[in-house]
């Protein structure tokens, strides 16, 4: 394996999903570390949203349109990729992007994968394996991030918390699930793309606590100064309320993740994230306090 090549002072980084809930957090983290961001977006009408986050260039393209990726990759030093959730061709899309990046002479590729990609009970996890393998074979410098369940998913439930006084997810209130603030993941991604310290690393990224929903509802009650009850609606009721942008098959895969949480919870360890950041990972308590303060304003 080649040594990590020194990172250019202001690399130009192509960010896939730059207008999305998660990759959108990587854009400002990169800009803060001196990178120039080119946002890969499908809908030109969303260009202003990407620019608002700090992107200085826009490439209109689609992961299913290879020529658009070839154009987007011109003059790029680094790529950040997060695959769309629960789509049947997720692996193929990621592998194609790796190939195009390699052909374009991209130096560094950061892939936001998932915790436990080898968990064969979860097809949306194993879908990451071909992309990771393509990176191992690519000759490019890579960093693979394997984050736990995102704190930011809770934002989707926040309206119900405020209106009904309940926090529901379709698995038992006592199941313990490891989570992580995607802003911490974004910080690690930005570090990986602007510094060679994380070169050729694969990193499981988790917050410290592994709370169940009863404990999370208690944090919500404390932050809001009123009682929030933890509930466990059935998947159909929950999905309808959440208005997920998913078709039936995508919902089936998500229900499968929740069934796994019901049976086994979800483990994870914070040591790596703590070590990379040089500080404790952001806590769920602080995240919930932020949501509560936003509701006040
Ligand atoms: N949610 C969690 O707790 C969690 C935890 C660990 C790992 N993950 C993984 O993280 C990933 C995040 O999924 P998400 O979809 O929920 O995130 P998201 O933030 O909604 O990102 C999806 C982004 O990808 C873009 N996109 C979708 N299809 C595209 C295409 N064909 N070409 C170009 N861009 C495309 C979307 O663009 P538009 O703006 O144009 O729609 C959107 O900006 C999944 O792979 C999931 O397995 C999730």
CSV table of C-alpha atoms and ligand atoms in Angstrom, one decimal:
chain,number,residue,atom,x,y,z
A,1,UNK,CA,0.0,0.0,0.0
A,2,UNK,CA,1.2,3.5,-0.8
A,3,UNK,CA,1.9,6.0,1.9
A,4,UNK,CA,-0.7,8.7,2.5
A,5,UNK,CA,0.3,11.7,0.2
A,6,UNK,CA,0.3,15.0,2.0
A,7,UNK,CA,-3.1,16.7,1.6
A,8,UNK,CA,-3.2,19.9,-0.5
A,9,UNK,CA,-3.8,23.0,1.7
A,10,UNK,CA,-7.3,23.7,0.2
A,11,UNK,CA,-8.5,20.6,-1.5
A,12,UNK,CA,-11.6,20.7,-3.7
A,13,UNK,CA,-14.1,18.1,-2.4
A,14,UNK,CA,-17.1,16.7,-4.2
A,15,UNK,CA,-19.9,16.1,-1.7
A,16,UNK,CA,-22.6,13.7,-2.7
A,17,UNK,CA,-26.0,14.5,-1.1
A,18,UNK,CA,-24.9,18.0,-0.2
A,19,UNK,CA,-28.5,19.2,0.2
A,20,UNK,CA,-29.4,16.2,2.4
A,21,UNK,CA,-29.9,16.0,6.1
A,22,UNK,CA,-26.6,14.3,6.8
A,23,UNK,CA,-24.1,15.1,4.0
A,24,UNK,CA,-25.4,18.7,4.3
A,25,UNK,CA,-23.6,18.8,7.7
A,26,UNK,CA,-20.3,17.8,6.1
A,27,UNK,CA,-20.3,20.9,3.8
A,28,UNK,CA,-19.8,23.5,6.6
A,29,UNK,CA,-17.4,21.2,8.4
A,30,UNK,CA,-15.2,21.0,5.3
A,31,UNK,CA,-15.4,24.8,4.7
A,32,UNK,CA,-14.4,25.4,8.3
A,33,UNK,CA,-11.2,23.3,7.6
A,34,UNK,CA,-10.3,25.3,4.5
A,35,UNK,CA,-11.6,23.0,1.8
A,36,UNK,CA,-13.5,24.2,-1.3
A,37,UNK,CA,-16.8,22.3,-1.7
A,38,UNK,CA,-18.4,21.3,-5.0
A,39,UNK,CA,-21.9,20.0,-4.3
A,40,UNK,CA,-23.3,17.2,-6.4
A,41,UNK,CA,-27.0,17.7,-6.6
A,42,UNK,CA,-29.8,16.3,-8.7
A,43,UNK,CA,-32.2,19.3,-8.6
A,44,UNK,CA,-30.8,22.6,-9.8
A,45,UNK,CA,-33.5,24.4,-7.8
A,46,UNK,CA,-31.7,23.2,-4.6
A,47,UNK,CA,-28.4,24.9,-5.6
A,48,UNK,CA,-29.0,27.8,-3.3
A,49,UNK,CA,-29.5,25.5,-0.4
A,50,UNK,CA,-26.1,23.9,-1.1
A,51,UNK,CA,-24.5,27.4,-1.5
A,52,UNK,CA,-26.1,28.5,1.8
A,53,UNK,CA,-24.3,25.6,3.6
A,54,UNK,CA,-21.0,26.8,2.1
A,55,UNK,CA,-20.6,25.1,-1.3
A,56,UNK,CA,-18.7,27.3,-3.7
A,57,UNK,CA,-19.4,25.2,-6.8
A,58,UNK,CA,-22.4,23.2,-8.0
A,59,UNK,CA,-22.3,20.1,-10.2
A,60,UNK,CA,-25.7,18.9,-11.4
A,61,UNK,CA,-25.6,15.1,-11.5
A,62,UNK,CA,-27.1,11.8,-10.5
A,63,UNK,CA,-25.5,8.7,-9.1
A,64,UNK,CA,-27.4,6.7,-11.8
A,65,UNK,CA,-26.0,8.9,-14.6
A,66,UNK,CA,-22.3,8.0,-15.0
A,67,UNK,CA,-21.4,10.7,-17.6
A,68,UNK,CA,-22.7,13.4,-15.1
A,69,UNK,CA,-20.4,11.9,-12.4
A,70,UNK,CA,-17.4,12.0,-14.8
A,71,UNK,CA,-18.1,15.7,-15.5
A,72,UNK,CA,-18.6,16.4,-11.7
A,73,UNK,CA,-15.3,14.8,-10.9
A,74,UNK,CA,-13.1,17.1,-13.1
A,75,UNK,CA,-10.4,18.7,-11.0
A,76,UNK,CA,-11.6,17.1,-7.8
A,77,UNK,CA,-9.1,16.2,-5.0
A,78,UNK,CA,-11.4,14.4,-2.6
A,79,UNK,CA,-14.9,12.8,-2.5
A,80,UNK,CA,-17.4,12.4,0.3
A,81,UNK,CA,-20.1,9.8,-0.4
A,82,UNK,CA,-23.1,8.8,1.6
A,83,UNK,CA,-25.5,6.4,-0.2
A,84,UNK,CA,-29.3,7.0,-0.4
A,85,UNK,CA,-31.1,4.9,2.2
A,86,UNK,CA,-32.7,1.5,1.5
A,87,UNK,CA,-32.5,1.7,-2.4
A,88,UNK,CA,-31.9,-1.7,-4.1
A,89,UNK,CA,-28.9,-0.4,-6.2
A,90,UNK,CA,-27.2,1.3,-3.3
A,91,UNK,CA,-24.1,-0.9,-3.6
A,92,UNK,CA,-23.9,-0.5,-7.4
A,93,UNK,CA,-24.2,3.3,-7.1
A,94,UNK,CA,-21.3,3.5,-4.6
A,95,UNK,CA,-19.1,1.1,-6.6
A,96,UNK,CA,-19.7,3.2,-9.8
A,97,UNK,CA,-18.7,6.4,-7.9
A,98,UNK,CA,-15.5,4.8,-6.6
A,99,UNK,CA,-14.6,3.7,-10.2
A,100,UNK,CA,-15.3,7.2,-11.6
A,101,UNK,CA,-13.3,8.8,-8.9
A,102,UNK,CA,-10.4,6.5,-9.5
A,103,UNK,CA,-10.4,7.1,-13.3
A,104,UNK,CA,-10.5,10.9,-12.6
A,105,UNK,CA,-7.3,10.7,-10.5
A,106,UNK,CA,-9.1,11.6,-7.2
A,107,UNK,CA,-6.6,11.3,-4.3
A,108,UNK,CA,-8.9,10.7,-1.4
A,109,UNK,CA,-12.3,9.1,-0.9
A,110,UNK,CA,-14.4,9.2,2.3
A,111,UNK,CA,-17.3,6.8,2.5
A,112,UNK,CA,-20.0,7.2,5.2
A,113,UNK,CA,-20.9,3.6,5.6
A,114,UNK,CA,-22.8,2.1,8.6
A,115,UNK,CA,-22.0,0.5,11.9
A,116,UNK,CA,-21.7,-3.3,11.6
A,117,UNK,CA,-21.7,-3.6,7.8
A,118,UNK,CA,-21.1,-7.3,8.2
A,119,UNK,CA,-24.4,-7.8,10.1
A,120,UNK,CA,-26.0,-10.2,7.6
A,121,UNK,CA,-29.4,-9.8,9.2
A,122,UNK,CA,-29.6,-6.3,7.8
A,123,UNK,CA,-29.4,-6.1,4.0
A,124,UNK,CA,-29.1,-2.3,4.1
A,125,UNK,CA,-25.9,-2.8,6.2
A,126,UNK,CA,-24.3,-5.5,3.9
A,127,UNK,CA,-25.1,-3.2,0.9
A,128,UNK,CA,-22.1,-1.2,2.1
A,129,UNK,CA,-19.6,-4.1,1.8
A,130,UNK,CA,-19.1,-3.9,-2.0
A,131,UNK,CA,-18.4,-0.2,-1.8
A,132,UNK,CA,-15.9,-0.7,1.0
A,133,UNK,CA,-14.3,-3.5,-1.0
A,134,UNK,CA,-14.1,-1.3,-4.1
A,135,UNK,CA,-12.2,1.2,-2.1
A,136,UNK,CA,-9.8,-1.4,-0.7
A,137,UNK,CA,-9.0,-2.4,-4.4
A,138,UNK,CA,-9.0,1.1,-5.8
A,139,UNK,CA,-5.5,2.3,-4.9
A,140,UNK,CA,-7.0,5.6,-3.8
A,141,UNK,CA,-6.4,6.8,-0.2
A,142,UNK,CA,-9.7,6.1,1.6
A,143,UNK,CA,-11.3,6.6,5.0
A,144,UNK,CA,-14.4,4.6,5.9
A,145,UNK,CA,-16.8,5.9,8.6
A,146,UNK,CA,-19.1,3.4,10.3
A,147,UNK,CA,-21.6,5.5,12.3
A,148,UNK,CA,-24.3,4.3,14.6
A,149,UNK,CA,-27.9,5.4,14.4
A,150,UNK,CA,-28.0,9.2,13.9
A,151,UNK,CA,-29.3,11.5,16.7
A,152,UNK,CA,-30.8,13.6,13.8
A,153,UNK,CA,-33.5,10.9,13.2
A,154,UNK,CA,-35.0,12.2,16.5
A,155,UNK,CA,-35.7,15.5,14.9
A,156,UNK,CA,-38.3,13.8,12.6
A,157,UNK,CA,-40.2,12.7,15.8
A,158,UNK,CA,-39.9,16.1,17.5
A,159,UNK,CA,-43.2,17.5,16.3
A,160,UNK,CA,-45.1,14.6,17.8
A,161,UNK,CA,-43.1,15.0,21.0
A,162,UNK,CA,-44.3,18.6,21.2
A,163,UNK,CA,-47.9,18.0,20.2
A,164,UNK,CA,-48.7,14.7,21.8
A,165,UNK,CA,-46.2,14.5,24.7
A,166,UNK,CA,-45.0,11.1,23.4
A,167,UNK,CA,-41.8,9.8,21.9
A,168,UNK,CA,-42.5,6.7,19.9
A,169,UNK,CA,-40.4,4.4,17.8
A,170,UNK,CA,-41.6,0.9,16.6
A,171,UNK,CA,-39.6,-1.2,19.0
A,172,UNK,CA,-39.7,-1.8,22.8
A,173,UNK,CA,-39.1,1.2,25.0
A,174,UNK,CA,-36.4,-0.8,26.9
A,175,UNK,CA,-34.3,-1.6,23.8
A,176,UNK,CA,-30.8,0.0,24.0
A,177,UNK,CA,-29.6,1.5,20.7
A,178,UNK,CA,-26.2,3.2,20.2
A,179,UNK,CA,-26.5,6.5,18.4
A,180,UNK,CA,-24.3,9.3,17.3
A,181,UNK,CA,-24.6,13.0,16.4
A,182,UNK,CA,-24.0,13.3,12.7
A,183,UNK,CA,-22.2,16.6,13.3
A,184,UNK,CA,-19.4,14.5,15.0
A,185,UNK,CA,-19.3,12.2,12.0
A,186,UNK,CA,-19.2,15.3,9.7
A,187,UNK,CA,-16.2,16.6,11.7
A,188,UNK,CA,-14.4,13.3,11.2
A,189,UNK,CA,-15.2,13.3,7.5
A,190,UNK,CA,-13.8,16.8,7.1
A,191,UNK,CA,-10.7,15.9,9.1
A,192,UNK,CA,-10.2,12.8,6.8
A,193,UNK,CA,-10.5,15.0,3.7
A,194,UNK,CA,-8.1,17.8,4.8
A,195,UNK,CA,-5.5,15.9,6.8
A,196,UNK,CA,-3.7,12.6,6.3
A,197,UNK,CA,-4.1,11.4,9.9
A,198,UNK,CA,-7.1,9.2,9.1
A,199,UNK,CA,-5.7,7.7,5.9
A,200,UNK,CA,-6.6,4.1,5.2
A,201,UNK,CA,-8.6,3.9,8.4
A,202,UNK,CA,-12.0,2.2,9.0
A,203,UNK,CA,-13.7,3.8,12.1
A,204,UNK,CA,-16.8,2.8,14.1
A,205,UNK,CA,-18.3,6.1,15.3
A,206,UNK,CA,-20.6,6.2,18.4
A,207,UNK,CA,-21.6,8.5,21.2
A,208,UNK,CA,-20.9,7.4,24.7
A,209,UNK,CA,-24.3,6.5,26.1
A,210,UNK,CA,-26.5,3.7,24.9
A,211,UNK,CA,-29.9,4.8,26.1
A,212,UNK,CA,-33.3,3.2,25.8
A,213,UNK,CA,-36.3,5.2,24.9
A,214,UNK,CA,-37.6,5.5,28.5
A,215,UNK,CA,-34.3,7.2,29.4
A,216,UNK,CA,-34.5,9.4,26.3
A,217,UNK,CA,-38.1,10.4,27.1
A,218,UNK,CA,-36.8,11.4,30.6
A,219,UNK,CA,-34.2,13.6,29.0
A,220,UNK,CA,-36.9,15.2,26.9
A,221,UNK,CA,-39.1,15.7,30.0
A,222,UNK,CA,-36.2,17.4,31.8
A,223,UNK,CA,-35.4,19.7,28.8
A,224,UNK,CA,-39.0,20.7,28.2
A,225,UNK,CA,-40.1,20.9,31.8
A,226,UNK,CA,-43.2,18.6,31.2
A,227,UNK,CA,-43.8,14.9,31.0
A,228,UNK,CA,-42.9,13.1,27.7
A,229,UNK,CA,-44.0,9.5,27.6
A,230,UNK,CA,-42.0,6.8,25.7
A,231,UNK,CA,-44.3,4.7,23.5
A,232,UNK,CA,-43.9,1.8,21.0
A,233,UNK,CA,-46.4,2.2,18.2
A,234,UNK,CA,-46.6,-0.6,15.6
A,235,UNK,CA,-44.6,0.0,12.5
A,236,UNK,CA,-47.5,0.9,10.1
A,237,UNK,CA,-48.9,3.5,12.5
A,238,UNK,CA,-45.5,5.0,13.1
A,239,UNK,CA,-44.5,5.1,9.4
A,240,UNK,CA,-47.8,6.8,8.4
A,241,UNK,CA,-47.2,9.5,11.1
A,242,UNK,CA,-43.6,10.0,10.1
A,243,UNK,CA,-44.5,10.5,6.4
A,244,UNK,CA,-41.4,8.7,5.3
A,245,UNK,CA,-40.3,9.3,1.7
A,246,UNK,CA,-40.0,5.5,1.3
A,247,UNK,CA,-41.8,2.9,-0.9
A,248,UNK,CA,-43.0,-0.4,0.4
A,249,UNK,CA,-39.7,-2.3,0.0
A,250,UNK,CA,-37.7,0.5,1.6
A,251,UNK,CA,-40.2,0.5,4.5
A,252,UNK,CA,-39.8,-3.3,4.8
A,253,UNK,CA,-36.1,-2.9,5.1
A,254,UNK,CA,-36.5,-0.2,7.8
A,255,UNK,CA,-39.0,-2.4,9.7
A,256,UNK,CA,-36.4,-5.1,9.6
A,257,UNK,CA,-33.9,-2.8,11.3
A,258,UNK,CA,-36.4,-2.1,14.0
A,259,UNK,CA,-37.1,-5.8,14.5
A,260,UNK,CA,-33.4,-6.3,15.0
A,261,UNK,CA,-33.4,-3.5,17.6
A,262,UNK,CA,-36.3,-5.2,19.3
A,263,UNK,CA,-34.6,-8.6,19.5
A,264,UNK,CA,-31.0,-7.5,20.1
A,265,UNK,CA,-30.7,-3.7,20.6
A,266,UNK,CA,-27.7,-2.2,18.9
A,267,UNK,CA,-24.2,-2.2,20.3
A,268,UNK,CA,-21.3,0.2,19.6
A,269,UNK,CA,-18.2,1.7,21.2
A,270,UNK,CA,-17.2,5.4,21.6
A,271,UNK,CA,-13.5,4.9,22.0
A,272,UNK,CA,-12.6,5.6,18.4
A,273,UNK,CA,-14.7,8.8,18.0
A,274,UNK,CA,-13.4,10.1,21.3
A,275,UNK,CA,-9.9,9.5,20.2
A,276,UNK,CA,-10.2,11.1,16.8
A,277,UNK,CA,-12.0,14.2,18.1
A,278,UNK,CA,-9.8,14.6,21.1
A,279,UNK,CA,-12.9,15.3,23.2
A,280,UNK,CA,-16.0,13.3,24.3
A,281,UNK,CA,-18.5,12.8,21.5
A,282,UNK,CA,-21.6,15.1,21.6
A,283,UNK,CA,-24.2,13.7,24.0
A,284,UNK,CA,-27.9,12.9,23.3
A,285,UNK,CA,-28.7,15.0,26.4
A,286,UNK,CA,-27.1,18.1,24.8
A,287,UNK,CA,-28.8,17.4,21.4
A,288,UNK,CA,-32.2,17.1,23.1
A,289,UNK,CA,-31.6,20.4,25.0
A,290,UNK,CA,-30.8,22.0,21.6
A,291,UNK,CA,-34.1,20.7,20.1
A,292,UNK,CA,-36.0,22.0,23.2
A,293,UNK,CA,-34.4,25.5,23.0
A,294,UNK,CA,-35.2,25.7,19.2
A,295,UNK,CA,-38.8,25.0,20.1
A,296,UNK,CA,-38.8,27.9,22.6
A,297,UNK,CA,-37.7,30.4,20.0
B,1,LIG,N1,-30.3,7.2,9.5
B,1,LIG,C1,-29.4,6.6,10.3
B,1,LIG,O1,-29.5,6.5,11.5
B,1,LIG,C2,-28.2,5.9,9.6
B,1,LIG,C3,-27.2,5.4,10.4
B,1,LIG,C4,-26.0,4.9,9.9
B,1,LIG,C5,-25.9,4.9,8.5
B,1,LIG,N2,-26.9,5.4,7.7
B,1,LIG,C6,-26.8,5.3,6.2
B,1,LIG,O2,-26.7,6.7,5.8
B,1,LIG,C7,-27.2,6.8,4.5
B,1,LIG,C8,-28.1,8.0,4.6
B,1,LIG,O3,-29.3,8.0,4.0
B,1,LIG,P1,-30.4,9.1,3.8
B,1,LIG,O4,-30.9,8.9,2.4
B,1,LIG,O5,-31.4,9.0,4.9
B,1,LIG,O6,-29.7,10.5,3.9
B,1,LIG,P2,-30.0,11.9,3.2
B,1,LIG,O7,-29.4,12.9,4.0
B,1,LIG,O8,-31.4,12.0,2.9
B,1,LIG,O9,-29.1,11.8,1.9
B,1,LIG,C9,-29.6,11.4,0.8
B,1,LIG,C10,-29.0,12.4,-0.2
B,1,LIG,O10,-28.5,11.6,-1.3
B,1,LIG,C11,-29.0,12.3,-2.4
B,1,LIG,N3,-29.3,11.3,-3.5
B,1,LIG,C12,-30.2,10.3,-3.4
B,1,LIG,N4,-30.3,9.6,-4.5
B,1,LIG,C13,-29.3,10.2,-5.3
B,1,LIG,C14,-28.9,10.0,-6.7
B,1,LIG,N5,-29.4,9.0,-7.4
B,1,LIG,N6,-28.0,10.8,-7.2
B,1,LIG,C15,-27.4,11.8,-6.5
B,1,LIG,N7,-27.8,12.1,-5.2
B,1,LIG,C16,-28.7,11.3,-4.6
B,1,LIG,C17,-30.2,13.0,-2.0
B,1,LIG,O11,-30.4,14.1,-2.9
B,1,LIG,P3,-31.7,14.9,-3.1
B,1,LIG,O12,-31.5,16.1,-2.2
B,1,LIG,O13,-31.7,15.3,-4.6
B,1,LIG,O14,-32.9,14.0,-2.7
B,1,LIG,C18,-30.0,13.4,-0.6
B,1,LIG,O15,-29.4,14.7,-0.6
B,1,LIG,C19,-27.8,5.4,4.1
B,1,LIG,O16,-26.9,4.7,3.3
B,1,LIG,C20,-27.9,4.7,5.5
B,1,LIG,O17,-27.8,3.3,5.4
B,1,LIG,C21,-28.1,5.9,8.2
